[in-house]
CSV table of C-alpha atoms in Angstrom, one decimal:
chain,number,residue,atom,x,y,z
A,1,UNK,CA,0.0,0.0,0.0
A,2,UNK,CA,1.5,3.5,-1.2
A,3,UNK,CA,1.3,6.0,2.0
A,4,UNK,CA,-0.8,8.3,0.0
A,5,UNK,CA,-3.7,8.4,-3.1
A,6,UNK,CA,-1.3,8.9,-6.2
A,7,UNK,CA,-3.5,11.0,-9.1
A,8,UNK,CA,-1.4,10.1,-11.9
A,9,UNK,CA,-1.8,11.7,-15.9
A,10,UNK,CA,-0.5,9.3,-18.3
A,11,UNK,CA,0.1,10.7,-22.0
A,12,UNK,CA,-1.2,9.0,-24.5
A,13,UNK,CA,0.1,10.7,-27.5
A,14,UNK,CA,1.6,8.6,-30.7
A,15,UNK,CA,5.3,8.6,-31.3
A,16,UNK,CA,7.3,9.9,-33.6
A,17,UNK,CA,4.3,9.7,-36.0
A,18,UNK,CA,2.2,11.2,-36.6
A,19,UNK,CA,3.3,13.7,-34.2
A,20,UNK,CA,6.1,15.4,-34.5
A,21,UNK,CA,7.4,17.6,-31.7
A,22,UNK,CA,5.6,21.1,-31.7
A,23,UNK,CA,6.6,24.0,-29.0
A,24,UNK,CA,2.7,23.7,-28.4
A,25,UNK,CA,3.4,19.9,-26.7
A,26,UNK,CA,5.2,21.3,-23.7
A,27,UNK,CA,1.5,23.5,-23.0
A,28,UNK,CA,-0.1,20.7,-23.1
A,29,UNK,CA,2.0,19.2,-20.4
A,30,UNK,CA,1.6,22.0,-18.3
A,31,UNK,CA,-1.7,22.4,-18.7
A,32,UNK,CA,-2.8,18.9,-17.8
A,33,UNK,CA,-0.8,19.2,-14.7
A,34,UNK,CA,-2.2,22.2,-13.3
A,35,UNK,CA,-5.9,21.2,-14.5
A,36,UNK,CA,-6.0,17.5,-13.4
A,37,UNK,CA,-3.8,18.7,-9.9
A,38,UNK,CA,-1.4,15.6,-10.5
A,39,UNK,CA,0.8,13.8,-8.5
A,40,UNK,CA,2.6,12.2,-11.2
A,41,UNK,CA,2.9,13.1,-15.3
A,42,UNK,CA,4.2,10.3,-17.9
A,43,UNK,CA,4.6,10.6,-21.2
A,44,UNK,CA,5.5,8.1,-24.0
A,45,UNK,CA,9.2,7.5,-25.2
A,46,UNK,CA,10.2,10.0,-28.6
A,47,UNK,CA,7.8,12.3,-27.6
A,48,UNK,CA,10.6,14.9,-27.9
A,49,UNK,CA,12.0,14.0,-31.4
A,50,UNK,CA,11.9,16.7,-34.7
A,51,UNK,CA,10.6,15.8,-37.7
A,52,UNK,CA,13.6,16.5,-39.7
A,53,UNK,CA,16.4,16.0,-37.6
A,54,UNK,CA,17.8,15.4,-33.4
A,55,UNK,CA,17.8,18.0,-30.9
A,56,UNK,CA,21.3,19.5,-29.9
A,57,UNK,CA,22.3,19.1,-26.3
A,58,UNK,CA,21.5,22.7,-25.3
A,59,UNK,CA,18.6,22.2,-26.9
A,60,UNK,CA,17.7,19.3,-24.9
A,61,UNK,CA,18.5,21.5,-21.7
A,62,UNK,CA,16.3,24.2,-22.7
A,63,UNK,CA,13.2,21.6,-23.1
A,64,UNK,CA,14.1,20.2,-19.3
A,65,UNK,CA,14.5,23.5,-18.0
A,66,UNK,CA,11.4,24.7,-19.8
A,67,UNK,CA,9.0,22.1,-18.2
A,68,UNK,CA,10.8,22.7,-14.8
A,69,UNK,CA,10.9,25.9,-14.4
A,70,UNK,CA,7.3,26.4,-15.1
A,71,UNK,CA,6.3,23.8,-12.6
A,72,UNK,CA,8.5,24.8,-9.0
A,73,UNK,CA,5.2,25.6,-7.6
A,74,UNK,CA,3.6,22.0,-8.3
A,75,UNK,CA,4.8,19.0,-6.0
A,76,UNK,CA,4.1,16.4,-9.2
A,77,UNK,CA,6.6,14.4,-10.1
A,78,UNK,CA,7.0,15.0,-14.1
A,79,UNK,CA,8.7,12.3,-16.2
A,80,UNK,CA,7.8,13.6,-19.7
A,81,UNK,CA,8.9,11.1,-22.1
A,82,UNK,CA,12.1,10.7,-23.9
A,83,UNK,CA,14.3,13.4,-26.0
A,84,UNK,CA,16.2,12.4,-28.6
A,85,UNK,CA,19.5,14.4,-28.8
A,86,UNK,CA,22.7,13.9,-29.8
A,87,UNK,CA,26.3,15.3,-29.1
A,88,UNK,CA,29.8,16.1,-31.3
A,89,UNK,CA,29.6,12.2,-31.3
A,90,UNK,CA,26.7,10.2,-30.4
A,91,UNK,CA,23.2,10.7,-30.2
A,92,UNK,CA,21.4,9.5,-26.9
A,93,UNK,CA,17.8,8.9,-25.8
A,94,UNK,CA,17.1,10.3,-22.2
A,95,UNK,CA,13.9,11.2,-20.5
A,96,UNK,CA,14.5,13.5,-17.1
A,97,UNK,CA,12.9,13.6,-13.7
A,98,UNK,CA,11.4,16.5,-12.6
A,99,UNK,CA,10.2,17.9,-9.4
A,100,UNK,CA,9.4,20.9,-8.4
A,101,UNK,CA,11.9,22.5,-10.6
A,102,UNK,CA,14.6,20.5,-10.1
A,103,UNK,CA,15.8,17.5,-12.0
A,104,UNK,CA,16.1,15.0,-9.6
A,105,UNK,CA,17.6,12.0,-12.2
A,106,UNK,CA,17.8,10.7,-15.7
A,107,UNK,CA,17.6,7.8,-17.9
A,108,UNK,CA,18.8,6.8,-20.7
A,109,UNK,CA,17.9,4.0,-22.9
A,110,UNK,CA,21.0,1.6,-23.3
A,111,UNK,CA,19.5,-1.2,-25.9
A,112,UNK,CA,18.8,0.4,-29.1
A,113,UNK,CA,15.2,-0.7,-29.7
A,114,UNK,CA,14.7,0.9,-32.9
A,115,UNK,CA,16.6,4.2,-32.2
A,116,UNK,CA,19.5,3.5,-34.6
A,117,UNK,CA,15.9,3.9,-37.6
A,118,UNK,CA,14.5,6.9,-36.2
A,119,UNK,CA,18.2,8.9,-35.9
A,120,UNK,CA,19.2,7.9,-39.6
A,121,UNK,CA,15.4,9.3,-40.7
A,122,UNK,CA,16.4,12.6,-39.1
A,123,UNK,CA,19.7,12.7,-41.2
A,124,UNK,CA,21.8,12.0,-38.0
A,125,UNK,CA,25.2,11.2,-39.0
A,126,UNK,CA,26.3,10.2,-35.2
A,127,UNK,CA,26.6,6.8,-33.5
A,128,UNK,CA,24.0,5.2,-30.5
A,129,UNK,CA,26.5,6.4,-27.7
A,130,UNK,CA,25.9,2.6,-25.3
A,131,UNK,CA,26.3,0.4,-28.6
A,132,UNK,CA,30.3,0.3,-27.8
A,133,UNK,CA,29.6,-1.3,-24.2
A,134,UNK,CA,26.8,-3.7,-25.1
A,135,UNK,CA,27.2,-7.1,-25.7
A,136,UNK,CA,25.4,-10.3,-23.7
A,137,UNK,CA,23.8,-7.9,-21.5
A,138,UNK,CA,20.9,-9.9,-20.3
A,139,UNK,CA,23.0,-12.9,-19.1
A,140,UNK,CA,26.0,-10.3,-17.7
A,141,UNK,CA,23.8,-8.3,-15.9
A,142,UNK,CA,26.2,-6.7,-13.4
A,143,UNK,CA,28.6,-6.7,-15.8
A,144,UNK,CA,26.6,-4.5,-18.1
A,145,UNK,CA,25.8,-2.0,-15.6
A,146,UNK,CA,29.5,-1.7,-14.7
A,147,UNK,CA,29.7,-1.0,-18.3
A,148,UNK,CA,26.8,1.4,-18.1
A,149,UNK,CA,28.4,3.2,-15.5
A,150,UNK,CA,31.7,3.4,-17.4
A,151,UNK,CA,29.3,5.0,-20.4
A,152,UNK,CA,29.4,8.0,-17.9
A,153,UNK,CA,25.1,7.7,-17.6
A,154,UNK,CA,24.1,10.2,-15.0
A,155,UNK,CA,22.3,7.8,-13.1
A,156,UNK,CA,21.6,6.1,-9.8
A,157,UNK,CA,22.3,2.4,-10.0
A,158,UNK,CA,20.7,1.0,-11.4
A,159,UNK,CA,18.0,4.0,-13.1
A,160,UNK,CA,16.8,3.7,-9.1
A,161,UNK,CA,16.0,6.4,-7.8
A,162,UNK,CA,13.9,8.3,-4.5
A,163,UNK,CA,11.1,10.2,-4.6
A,164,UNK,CA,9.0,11.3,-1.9
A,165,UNK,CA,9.1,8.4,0.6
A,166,UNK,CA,9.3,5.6,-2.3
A,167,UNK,CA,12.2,3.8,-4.4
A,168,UNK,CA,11.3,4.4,-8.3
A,169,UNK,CA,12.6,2.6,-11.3
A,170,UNK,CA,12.5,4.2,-14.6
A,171,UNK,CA,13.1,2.4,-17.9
A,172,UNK,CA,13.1,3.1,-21.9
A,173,UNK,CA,11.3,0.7,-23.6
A,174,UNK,CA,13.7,-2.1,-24.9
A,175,UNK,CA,15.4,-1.2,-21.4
A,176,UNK,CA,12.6,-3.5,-19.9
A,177,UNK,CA,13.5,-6.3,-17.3
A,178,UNK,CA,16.6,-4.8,-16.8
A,179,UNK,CA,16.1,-3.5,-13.2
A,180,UNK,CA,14.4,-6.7,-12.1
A,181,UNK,CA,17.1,-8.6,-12.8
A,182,UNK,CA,20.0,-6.7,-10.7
A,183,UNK,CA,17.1,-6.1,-8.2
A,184,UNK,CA,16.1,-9.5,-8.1
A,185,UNK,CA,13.9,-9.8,-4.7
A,186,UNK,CA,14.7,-6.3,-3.8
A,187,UNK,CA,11.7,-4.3,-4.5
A,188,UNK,CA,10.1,-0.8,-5.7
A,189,UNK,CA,6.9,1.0,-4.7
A,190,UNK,CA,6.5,2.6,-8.5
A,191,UNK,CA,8.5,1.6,-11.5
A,192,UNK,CA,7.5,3.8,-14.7
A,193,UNK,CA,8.2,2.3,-18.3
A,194,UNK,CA,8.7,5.2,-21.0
A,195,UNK,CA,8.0,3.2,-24.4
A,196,UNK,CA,6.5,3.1,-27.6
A,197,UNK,CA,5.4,-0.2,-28.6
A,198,UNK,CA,6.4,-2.1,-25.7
A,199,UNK,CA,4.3,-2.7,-23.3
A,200,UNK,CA,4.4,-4.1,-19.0
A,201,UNK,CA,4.7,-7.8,-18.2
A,202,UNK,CA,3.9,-8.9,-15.0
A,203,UNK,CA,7.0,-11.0,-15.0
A,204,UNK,CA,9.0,-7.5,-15.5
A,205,UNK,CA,7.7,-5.8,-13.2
A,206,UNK,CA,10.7,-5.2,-10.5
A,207,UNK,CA,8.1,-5.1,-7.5
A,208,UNK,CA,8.2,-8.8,-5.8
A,209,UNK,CA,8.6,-8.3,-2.5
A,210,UNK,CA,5.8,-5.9,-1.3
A,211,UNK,CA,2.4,-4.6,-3.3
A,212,UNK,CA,3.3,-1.9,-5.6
A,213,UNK,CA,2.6,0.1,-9.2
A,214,UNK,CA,4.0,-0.5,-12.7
A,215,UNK,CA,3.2,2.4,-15.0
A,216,UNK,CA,3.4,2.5,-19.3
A,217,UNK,CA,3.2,5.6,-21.4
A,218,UNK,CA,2.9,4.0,-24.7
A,219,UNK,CA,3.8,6.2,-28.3
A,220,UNK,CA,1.2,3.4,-29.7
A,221,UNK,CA,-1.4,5.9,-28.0
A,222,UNK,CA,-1.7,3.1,-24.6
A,223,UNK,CA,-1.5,3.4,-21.3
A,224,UNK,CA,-1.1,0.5,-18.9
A,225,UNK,CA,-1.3,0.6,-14.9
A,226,UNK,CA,-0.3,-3.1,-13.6
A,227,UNK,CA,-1.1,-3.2,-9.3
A,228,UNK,CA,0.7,-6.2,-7.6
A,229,UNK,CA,-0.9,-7.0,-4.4
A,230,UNK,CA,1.7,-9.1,-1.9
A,231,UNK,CA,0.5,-11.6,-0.6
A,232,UNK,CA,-2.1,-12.8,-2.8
A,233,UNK,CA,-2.3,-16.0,-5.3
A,234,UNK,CA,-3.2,-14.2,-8.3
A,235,UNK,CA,-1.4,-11.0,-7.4
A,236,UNK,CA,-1.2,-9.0,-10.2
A,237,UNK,CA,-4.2,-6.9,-11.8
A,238,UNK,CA,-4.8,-4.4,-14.4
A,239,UNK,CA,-6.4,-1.4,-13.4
A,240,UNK,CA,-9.0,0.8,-15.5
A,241,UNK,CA,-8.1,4.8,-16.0
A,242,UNK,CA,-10.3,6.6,-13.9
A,243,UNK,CA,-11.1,9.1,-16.5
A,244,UNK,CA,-10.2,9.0,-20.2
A,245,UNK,CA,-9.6,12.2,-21.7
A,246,UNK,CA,-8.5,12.2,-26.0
A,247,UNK,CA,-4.5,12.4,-24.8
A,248,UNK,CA,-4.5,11.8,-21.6
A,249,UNK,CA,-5.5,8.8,-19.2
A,250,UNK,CA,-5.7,9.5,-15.3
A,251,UNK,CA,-5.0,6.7,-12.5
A,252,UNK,CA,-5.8,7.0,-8.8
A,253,UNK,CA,-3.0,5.0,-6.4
A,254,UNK,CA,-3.7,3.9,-3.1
């Protein structure tokens, strides 16, 4: 049980296509978090991704900073979706947490999952930044997160982080399973999936050893909201938005 009722907006926009990223998207974030009073905003993964090409890395600043500098006055934690950005060198897909102005974390997406397509369809020229350290990942678990760690990812191990009084997990899409296997029995209150096209197993989900929340913001236009109750034979259920608005899909927590 979560020590407080969660009212959580999840995004339900499609990625890349056939929405492009418009100046108007980070209004509608805002919006929906003031209107709906939130305690939690997730949005799909690419939702920050040009038509025509990647967003620089200053660029990628200015969208963070925009969303949290507009929002100090709101205690919602905001995890917006991915950016897709790139550097001199490599181009990267991150999504940031935000709360109450600060950015309290990041993720980035370490198996490509597609990216490599949508980078070379926006004329990128660069190369996906983890691809040098991957290799048998899913069997060399630790081992890949030593290596992730070496990639210089700003990042709690492993994308674990705090919030409030609860231990979050945030993952990319492809990234999926990933923190259940280093957590193994260990377990989180909330774990948030930022994907398009990929959606929450209940075999996944790194919450095992207490009742807790797994969370999807789909680019398909889907949300998902899996509740695993400790304790109980058939422990894990699906739970039904609340209300369904066209974009936007809101979740009460208890």
């Amino acid at each position: 049980m979560l020590e407080e009722k969660l009212k959580v907006g999840i995004f339900v926009k499609r990625t890349p296509v056939p929405s492009f990223f418009e100046p108007q998207i980070m209004n509608e974030i805002i919006t929906y978090i003031y209107a709906h009073d939130l305690d939690i905003f997730l949005g799909p993964e690419w939702l920050f991704t040009p038509e025509d090409r990647l967003f620089s890395d200053s660029e990628k600043n200015a969208l963070i900073e925009n969303i949290a500098s507009r929002t100090k006055d709101k205690d919602t934690l905001i995890i917006p979706g991915s950016i897709m950005w790139e550097d001199d060198n490599y181009y990267y897909n991150t999504t940031p947490l935000i709360f109450k102005g600060d950015v309290i974390g990041e993720t980035h997406k370490f198996f490509n999952g597609g990216s490599s397509n949508l980078a070379k369809k926006r004329n990128s020229k660069k190369e996906w930044y983890p691809e040098k350290y991957v290799w048998d990942a899913k069997s060399e678990t630790d081992r890949w997160w030593d290596n992730k760690k070496r990639a210089k990812f700003r990042e709690e191990f492993p994308s674990v982080f705090n919030w409030k009084e609860y231990k979050i997990g945030v993952e990319i899409c492809a990234d999926i399973g990933t923190i259940a296997n280093v957590l193994g029995e260990t377990s989180l209150d909330l774990y948030f999936l930022v994907s398009c096209g990929r959606g929450l197993t209940s075999e996944k989900l790194p919450i095992k050893g207490k009742s807790g929340y797994g969370l999807c913001s789909d680019g398909d236009g889907k949300s998902q909201v899996f509740q695993r109750i400790y304790g109980e034979e058939q422990n894990v259920i699906r739970l039904n938005p609340k209300s369904e608005l066209e974009e936007l899909h809101i979740y009460e927590l208890s």
